[in-house]
Short mmCIF file of C-alpha atoms and ligand atoms in Angstrom, two decimals:
data_model
loop_
_atom_site.label_atom_id
_atom_site.label_comp_id
_atom_site.label_asym_id
_atom_site.label_seq_id
_atom_site.Cartn_x
_atom_site.Cartn_y
_atom_site.Cartn_z
CA MET K 1 105.43 96.58 137.36
CA LYS K 2 108.05 93.73 138.07
CA LYS K 3 108.97 91.02 136.27
CA SER K 4 107.70 87.89 139.15
CA GLN K 5 104.48 90.40 138.62
CA ILE K 6 103.72 88.20 134.73
CA SER K 7 102.18 85.56 134.54
CA TYR K 8 103.94 82.72 132.52
CA SER K 9 103.18 79.40 130.85
CA ASP K 10 105.67 76.46 132.50
CA ASP K 11 107.25 75.27 129.20
CA VAL K 12 107.86 79.83 128.57
CA ARG K 13 109.15 79.79 132.22
CA GLU K 14 111.36 76.70 131.79
CA ALA K 15 112.79 77.96 128.05
CA LEU K 16 113.79 81.69 130.07
CA ASN K 17 115.69 80.15 132.84
CA SER K 18 117.72 78.06 130.71
CA GLY K 19 118.79 79.84 128.23
CA LYS K 20 116.53 78.27 125.31
CA PRO K 21 115.32 80.44 122.64
CA VAL K 22 111.96 81.48 122.96
CA LEU K 23 109.67 83.53 120.10
CA ALA K 24 107.57 86.29 121.50
CA LEU K 25 104.64 86.34 119.17
CA GLU K 26 101.49 89.16 119.34
CA SER K 27 97.78 88.62 119.70
CA THR K 28 96.11 91.86 118.33
CA ILE K 29 97.07 90.43 114.87
CA ILE K 30 94.18 87.13 116.55
CA ALA K 31 91.80 89.37 117.97
CA HIS K 32 91.44 92.48 115.40
CA GLY K 33 93.48 91.13 112.20
CA MET K 34 92.19 88.12 111.27
CA PRO K 35 89.04 87.33 110.75
CA TYR K 36 87.29 83.72 113.48
CA PRO K 37 87.91 81.14 112.95
CA GLU K 38 90.90 81.28 110.83
CA ASN K 39 92.41 84.24 113.24
CA LEU K 40 92.45 80.63 116.06
CA GLU K 41 93.89 78.49 113.57
CA PHE K 42 96.54 80.90 112.71
CA ALA K 43 97.27 81.06 116.40
CA ARG K 44 98.21 77.74 117.05
CA GLU K 45 99.86 77.26 113.76
CA ALA K 46 101.91 80.06 114.66
CA GLU K 47 102.70 78.21 118.20
CA SER K 48 103.60 74.90 116.63
CA MET K 49 105.48 76.02 113.77
CA ALA K 50 107.49 77.04 116.29
CA ARG K 51 107.42 74.60 118.31
CA ASP K 52 108.63 72.26 115.33
CA LEU K 53 111.68 74.10 114.90
CA GLY K 54 112.52 73.58 119.33
CA VAL K 55 111.77 77.56 120.07
CA ILE K 56 109.05 78.14 122.78
CA PRO K 57 106.65 79.84 121.89
CA ALA K 58 105.82 82.79 124.00
CA THR K 59 102.02 84.34 122.82
CA ILE K 60 102.02 87.44 124.64
CA ALA K 61 97.96 89.67 125.73
CA ILE K 62 96.38 91.08 129.03
CA LEU K 63 93.75 88.80 130.36
CA ASN K 64 91.77 89.53 133.21
CA GLY K 65 94.92 91.61 134.21
CA GLU K 66 97.65 90.25 134.45
CA VAL K 67 100.12 90.19 131.87
CA CYS K 68 100.34 86.34 130.71
CA VAL K 69 103.67 85.31 128.56
CA GLY K 70 103.07 81.75 127.19
CA LEU K 71 99.22 81.25 126.49
CA ASP K 72 97.55 77.77 126.40
CA ASP K 73 94.61 76.71 124.05
CA GLN K 74 91.50 78.37 126.11
CA GLN K 75 93.45 81.65 125.91
CA LEU K 76 94.15 81.92 122.31
CA LYS K 77 90.51 80.67 121.99
CA VAL K 78 88.69 83.40 124.72
CA LEU K 79 91.61 85.89 122.30
CA ALA K 80 90.75 84.85 118.85
CA SER K 81 86.55 84.12 119.43
CA HIS K 82 85.15 86.67 122.00
CA ASP K 83 83.85 89.86 120.83
CA ASN K 84 85.64 93.65 122.05
CA VAL K 85 88.49 92.63 123.52
CA PRO K 86 90.06 95.19 123.58
CA LYS K 87 93.51 96.66 121.31
CA VAL K 88 96.06 97.39 123.67
CA ALA K 89 99.67 99.06 122.28
CA THR K 90 102.28 100.52 125.09
CA ARG K 91 99.73 104.05 126.40
CA GLU K 92 97.02 101.52 126.94
CA ILE K 93 99.00 98.13 129.14
CA ALA K 94 98.79 100.35 132.79
CA ILE K 95 94.87 101.17 132.04
CA ALA K 96 94.36 97.75 130.92
CA LEU K 97 95.90 96.83 134.78
CA ALA K 98 94.33 98.56 136.28
CA ARG K 99 91.11 97.59 134.65
CA LYS K 100 91.57 94.21 134.98
CA LEU K 101 90.54 93.45 131.60
CA HIS K 102 91.66 91.51 129.02
CA GLY K 103 93.92 92.68 126.02
CA ALA K 104 95.22 92.02 122.75
CA THR K 105 98.50 93.55 122.45
CA THR K 106 99.84 95.08 119.21
CA VAL K 107 103.78 95.04 117.98
CA SER K 108 104.26 97.78 120.27
CA ALA K 109 103.17 96.46 123.67
CA THR K 110 103.85 93.25 122.76
CA MET K 111 107.80 94.36 122.19
CA ARG K 112 107.76 96.25 125.53
CA LEU K 113 106.05 93.17 128.13
CA ALA K 114 108.39 90.86 125.86
CA GLN K 115 111.52 92.92 127.34
CA LEU K 116 109.88 92.89 130.24
CA ALA K 117 109.61 89.12 130.25
CA GLY K 118 113.11 88.33 128.95
CA ILE K 119 112.76 87.32 125.24
CA ASN K 120 114.35 89.67 122.65
CA ILE K 121 112.58 88.57 119.80
CA PHE K 122 109.09 88.68 118.53
CA ALA K 123 107.23 87.48 115.23
CA THR K 124 104.46 89.29 113.39
CA GLY K 125 102.96 90.06 110.15
CA GLY K 126 103.59 94.07 109.38
CA ILE K 127 103.76 96.72 112.12
CA GLY K 128 102.32 99.55 112.21
CA GLY K 129 103.89 102.78 110.44
CA VAL K 130 102.71 106.13 109.00
CA HIS K 131 99.27 106.42 107.36
CA ARG K 132 98.67 107.34 104.27
CA GLY K 133 98.30 111.27 104.51
CA ALA K 134 100.13 111.61 108.23
CA GLU K 135 100.48 115.25 106.99
CA LYS K 136 97.57 116.00 108.13
CA ASP K 137 96.37 113.44 111.15
CA PHE K 138 99.70 113.06 112.24
CA ASP K 139 98.74 109.10 112.14
CA VAL K 140 101.50 107.24 113.15
CA SER K 141 101.88 104.39 115.01
CA ALA K 142 103.06 103.94 118.10
CA ASP K 143 105.03 100.92 116.48
CA LEU K 144 107.35 103.17 115.24
CA ILE K 145 107.85 104.95 118.55
CA GLU K 146 108.24 100.90 119.98
CA LEU K 147 110.97 100.23 118.36
CA SER K 148 113.12 103.50 118.65
CA ARG K 149 113.57 102.46 122.49
CA THR K 150 112.62 98.84 122.84
CA PRO K 151 115.56 96.90 122.45
CA VAL K 152 113.50 93.79 120.56
CA ILE K 153 114.42 91.96 117.07
CA VAL K 154 110.79 92.34 115.04
CA VAL K 155 110.67 89.66 112.20
CA SER K 156 108.18 91.81 109.85
CA ALA K 157 107.18 91.39 105.92
CA GLY K 158 107.59 95.20 106.20
CA ALA K 159 105.15 97.84 106.92
CA LYS K 160 101.29 97.13 105.64
CA ALA K 161 100.91 98.07 102.64
CA ILE K 162 98.02 100.14 103.33
CA LEU K 163 100.52 103.01 104.91
CA ASP K 164 102.86 105.26 103.22
CA LEU K 165 105.81 102.84 103.02
CA PRO K 166 108.89 105.69 102.45
CA LYS K 167 107.51 107.79 105.06
CA THR K 168 107.66 104.89 107.16
CA LEU K 169 111.33 103.89 106.40
CA GLU K 170 112.42 107.65 106.71
CA TYR K 171 110.47 107.44 110.55
CA LEU K 172 112.95 104.22 110.97
CA GLU K 173 115.89 106.61 109.81
CA THR K 174 115.45 109.20 112.10
CA MET K 175 114.88 106.85 115.63
CA SER K 176 117.91 104.96 114.20
CA VAL K 177 115.81 101.80 113.92
CA PRO K 178 118.37 99.58 111.91
CA VAL K 179 115.89 98.13 109.41
CA ILE K 180 117.18 94.73 107.72
CA GLY K 181 115.60 93.17 103.96
CA TYR K 182 116.56 89.09 104.81
CA ALA K 183 117.96 87.98 101.65
CA CYS K 184 115.44 90.88 99.40
CA SER K 185 117.11 93.87 98.31
CA GLU K 186 113.85 96.13 97.78
CA PHE K 187 111.92 97.14 101.62
CA PRO K 188 108.62 94.08 101.18
CA ALA K 189 105.19 95.82 101.25
CA PHE K 190 102.99 92.82 103.71
CA TYR K 191 100.74 91.64 101.09
CA SER K 192 104.12 92.43 98.49
CA ARG K 193 107.96 91.08 97.64
CA ASN K 194 108.49 94.54 95.99
CA SER K 195 107.84 98.17 96.87
CA GLY K 196 109.87 99.04 94.65
CA ILE K 197 111.81 101.31 97.64
CA PRO K 198 115.14 99.64 98.10
CA ILE K 199 115.95 98.56 102.06
CA PRO K 200 118.83 99.99 103.79
CA VAL K 201 120.73 97.02 104.65
CA ARG K 202 120.43 93.43 103.14
CA MET K 203 121.60 90.23 104.94
CA ASP K 204 120.94 86.23 103.93
CA LYS K 205 122.38 84.39 107.06
CA SER K 206 120.28 84.86 110.28
CA ILE K 207 123.82 84.73 112.78
CA GLU K 208 124.62 87.89 111.15
CA ILE K 209 121.01 89.66 112.57
CA ALA K 210 121.64 87.99 115.66
CA GLU K 211 125.38 89.16 115.62
CA THR K 212 124.16 92.99 114.83
CA PHE K 213 121.53 92.80 117.67
CA SER K 214 124.32 91.68 119.75
CA ASN K 215 126.49 94.47 118.77
CA GLN K 216 123.71 96.94 119.47
CA ARG K 217 123.40 95.69 123.21
CA GLN K 218 127.19 95.29 123.94
CA LEU K 219 126.80 98.72 122.78
CA GLY K 220 124.65 99.68 124.72
CA ILE K 221 122.41 101.58 121.65
CA GLN K 222 118.25 100.81 123.40
CA SER K 223 116.44 100.63 120.40
CA GLY K 224 115.48 97.59 118.36
CA MET K 225 115.79 96.31 115.16
CA LEU K 226 113.46 95.37 112.07
CA ILE K 227 113.77 92.56 109.93
CA ALA K 228 111.82 92.38 106.64
CA ASN K 229 111.03 89.45 105.58
CA PRO K 230 109.56 89.01 101.92
CA VAL K 231 106.36 86.99 101.56
CA PRO K 232 106.63 83.68 100.64
CA GLU K 233 106.34 84.18 96.28
CA GLU K 234 103.29 81.61 96.00
CA TYR K 235 101.10 83.81 98.00
CA GLU K 236 102.30 87.30 97.82
CA ILE K 237 99.74 89.21 95.68
CA PRO K 238 101.45 91.99 93.12
CA PHE K 239 101.48 95.68 94.63
CA GLY K 240 99.77 97.03 91.32
CA GLU K 241 97.16 95.12 91.61
CA MET K 242 96.76 95.65 95.64
CA ASP K 243 96.85 99.10 95.60
CA ILE K 244 93.72 99.05 93.54
CA PHE K 245 91.97 97.21 96.69
CA ILE K 246 94.38 99.28 98.91
CA ARG K 247 92.10 102.77 98.35
CA GLN K 248 89.08 100.89 97.79
CA ALA K 249 89.95 99.85 101.58
CA LEU K 250 90.86 104.00 102.33
CA GLY K 251 87.64 105.18 100.76
CA ASP K 252 85.10 103.08 102.82
CA ALA K 253 87.31 104.44 106.11
CA LYS K 254 86.91 107.55 105.12
CA LEU K 255 83.03 106.95 104.43
CA ALA K 256 82.14 105.43 107.33
CA GLY K 257 83.98 107.69 109.34
CA ILE K 258 86.61 104.98 110.67
CA ASP K 259 90.31 106.05 112.55
CA GLY K 260 92.78 105.99 115.52
CA LYS K 261 92.85 102.59 116.26
CA ARG K 262 90.04 101.37 114.69
CA LEU K 263 91.51 102.24 111.40
CA THR K 264 94.18 99.70 110.67
CA PRO K 265 91.58 96.73 111.16
CA PHE K 266 88.69 98.23 109.19
CA LEU K 267 90.98 98.35 106.69
CA LEU K 268 92.59 94.70 106.69
CA GLY K 269 88.79 93.38 106.92
CA ARG K 270 87.43 95.46 104.02
CA ILE K 271 90.82 94.07 102.49
CA VAL K 272 90.08 90.51 102.91
CA GLU K 273 86.40 91.30 101.08
CA LEU K 274 87.21 92.56 98.35
CA THR K 275 89.91 90.28 97.74
CA ASN K 276 87.74 87.14 98.20
CA GLY K 277 89.57 86.24 101.05
CA ARG K 278 93.01 86.70 99.67
CA SER K 279 94.62 88.70 101.06
CA LEU K 280 93.96 86.12 104.38
CA GLU K 281 96.02 83.67 102.75
CA SER K 282 98.54 86.50 102.48
CA ASN K 283 98.71 87.52 105.85
CA ARG K 284 98.56 83.82 107.46
CA ALA K 285 101.61 82.90 105.29
CA LEU K 286 103.39 85.77 105.58
CA ALA K 287 103.28 85.19 109.46
CA LEU K 288 103.91 81.89 109.29
CA ASN K 289 107.22 82.73 107.36
CA ASN K 290 107.98 85.11 109.80
CA VAL K 291 107.64 82.77 112.94
CA LYS K 292 110.12 80.70 110.82
CA LEU K 293 112.72 82.99 110.23
CA GLY K 294 112.22 84.33 113.91
CA ALA K 295 112.51 80.62 115.18
CA GLU K 296 115.73 80.66 113.22
CA ILE K 297 117.64 84.00 114.47
CA ALA K 298 115.98 83.25 117.95
CA GLN K 299 118.53 80.09 118.15
CA LYS K 300 121.17 81.91 116.14
CA LEU K 301 120.96 84.48 119.65
CA ALA K 302 120.73 81.36 122.41
CA GLU K 303 123.88 80.85 121.17
CA LEU K 304 125.43 83.60 121.24
CA ALA K 305 124.16 84.26 124.64
N1 PSU O 1 100.65 92.34 111.44
C1 PSU O 1 99.35 91.74 110.43
N2 PSU O 1 98.04 91.91 111.27
C2 PSU O 1 97.65 93.04 111.98
C3 PSU O 1 99.07 93.83 113.12
C4 PSU O 1 99.99 93.72 112.49
O1 PSU O 1 99.16 90.68 109.89
O2 PSU O 1 96.48 92.98 112.89
C5 PSU O 1 98.45 94.53 114.13
C6 PSU O 1 100.08 94.77 114.37
O3 PSU O 1 99.25 94.23 116.47
C7 PSU O 1 100.25 96.33 115.34
C8 PSU O 1 98.73 96.58 114.46
O4 PSU O 1 101.24 96.70 115.94
O5 PSU O 1 97.97 95.72 113.46
C9 PSU O 1 99.21 98.33 114.12
O6 PSU O 1 97.56 99.18 114.20
P1 PSU O 1 98.19 100.70 114.51
O7 PSU O 1 98.27 101.17 112.70
O8 PSU O 1 97.15 100.90 114.92
O9 PSU O 1 99.59 101.26 114.82
MN1 MN O 2 97.56 104.62 114.37
#
């Protein structure tokens, strides 16, 4: 696939041509991470937040077999409201194109397409990782593999708390992915600010993050970087409280025979039910908080370029 085959929105194309800061956003969080219509409200808010901070948002998705970088409101609506938009990880990108399908891109696919489009920073909610019990079922998200081979900064609130966080961090270490806590000394656990697990590196300034990335590029290191930005305090659900709901959701998934790519959306949806919508508020707030930090880092990257 050539760069010229990507369908850019006008403002993203203009920003990329003139070196203005651009922030990539994913579409699986819209199509599979949140219910309608909250997902659409979230997608719009994320975009307008980036714009207010002087950064052009580039939500990435596949529509009718075309890679779209920067979506209009109609396109966001399709992703948010259509049932059955396939969840597309890196291995499914080419298939969705061949079949002229729609595709909601996960962290892995969005990183890959962002890089192809010339965007080096991306904000999401929480990345996928090593699932609990992975020693038995081998469920390890392709997000981790992509982080190890695609040079894009991913701003997250850590890995989703439904995962095995120590194993996720071990994997990232093995795959040589820098993991940086933004103004925190513990690895955040998505809905919770703390997990009890120390974070390898802490940085308090976005310029230092931008410089680290720029150094990686100059060194010819191909891996991405994971920035862990804790959920704002007022929206946090403490780890101890959350764990009960997570265990319940995991048990329900097992009973219903849900695995593979359906597992993460199922768990997130079930947890929204079990917490009476509180986890959705938290998810929304942490993802917007990541857009804010992502926009800040995007500005610094543009200054360094
Ligand atoms: N973050 C959220 N909600 C989500 C996701 C991330 O706040 O729905 C999505 C991302 O697209 C991530 C995917 O890449 O979940 C991970 O899925 P899996 O565990 O199947 O790799
Ligand atoms: Mn999986």
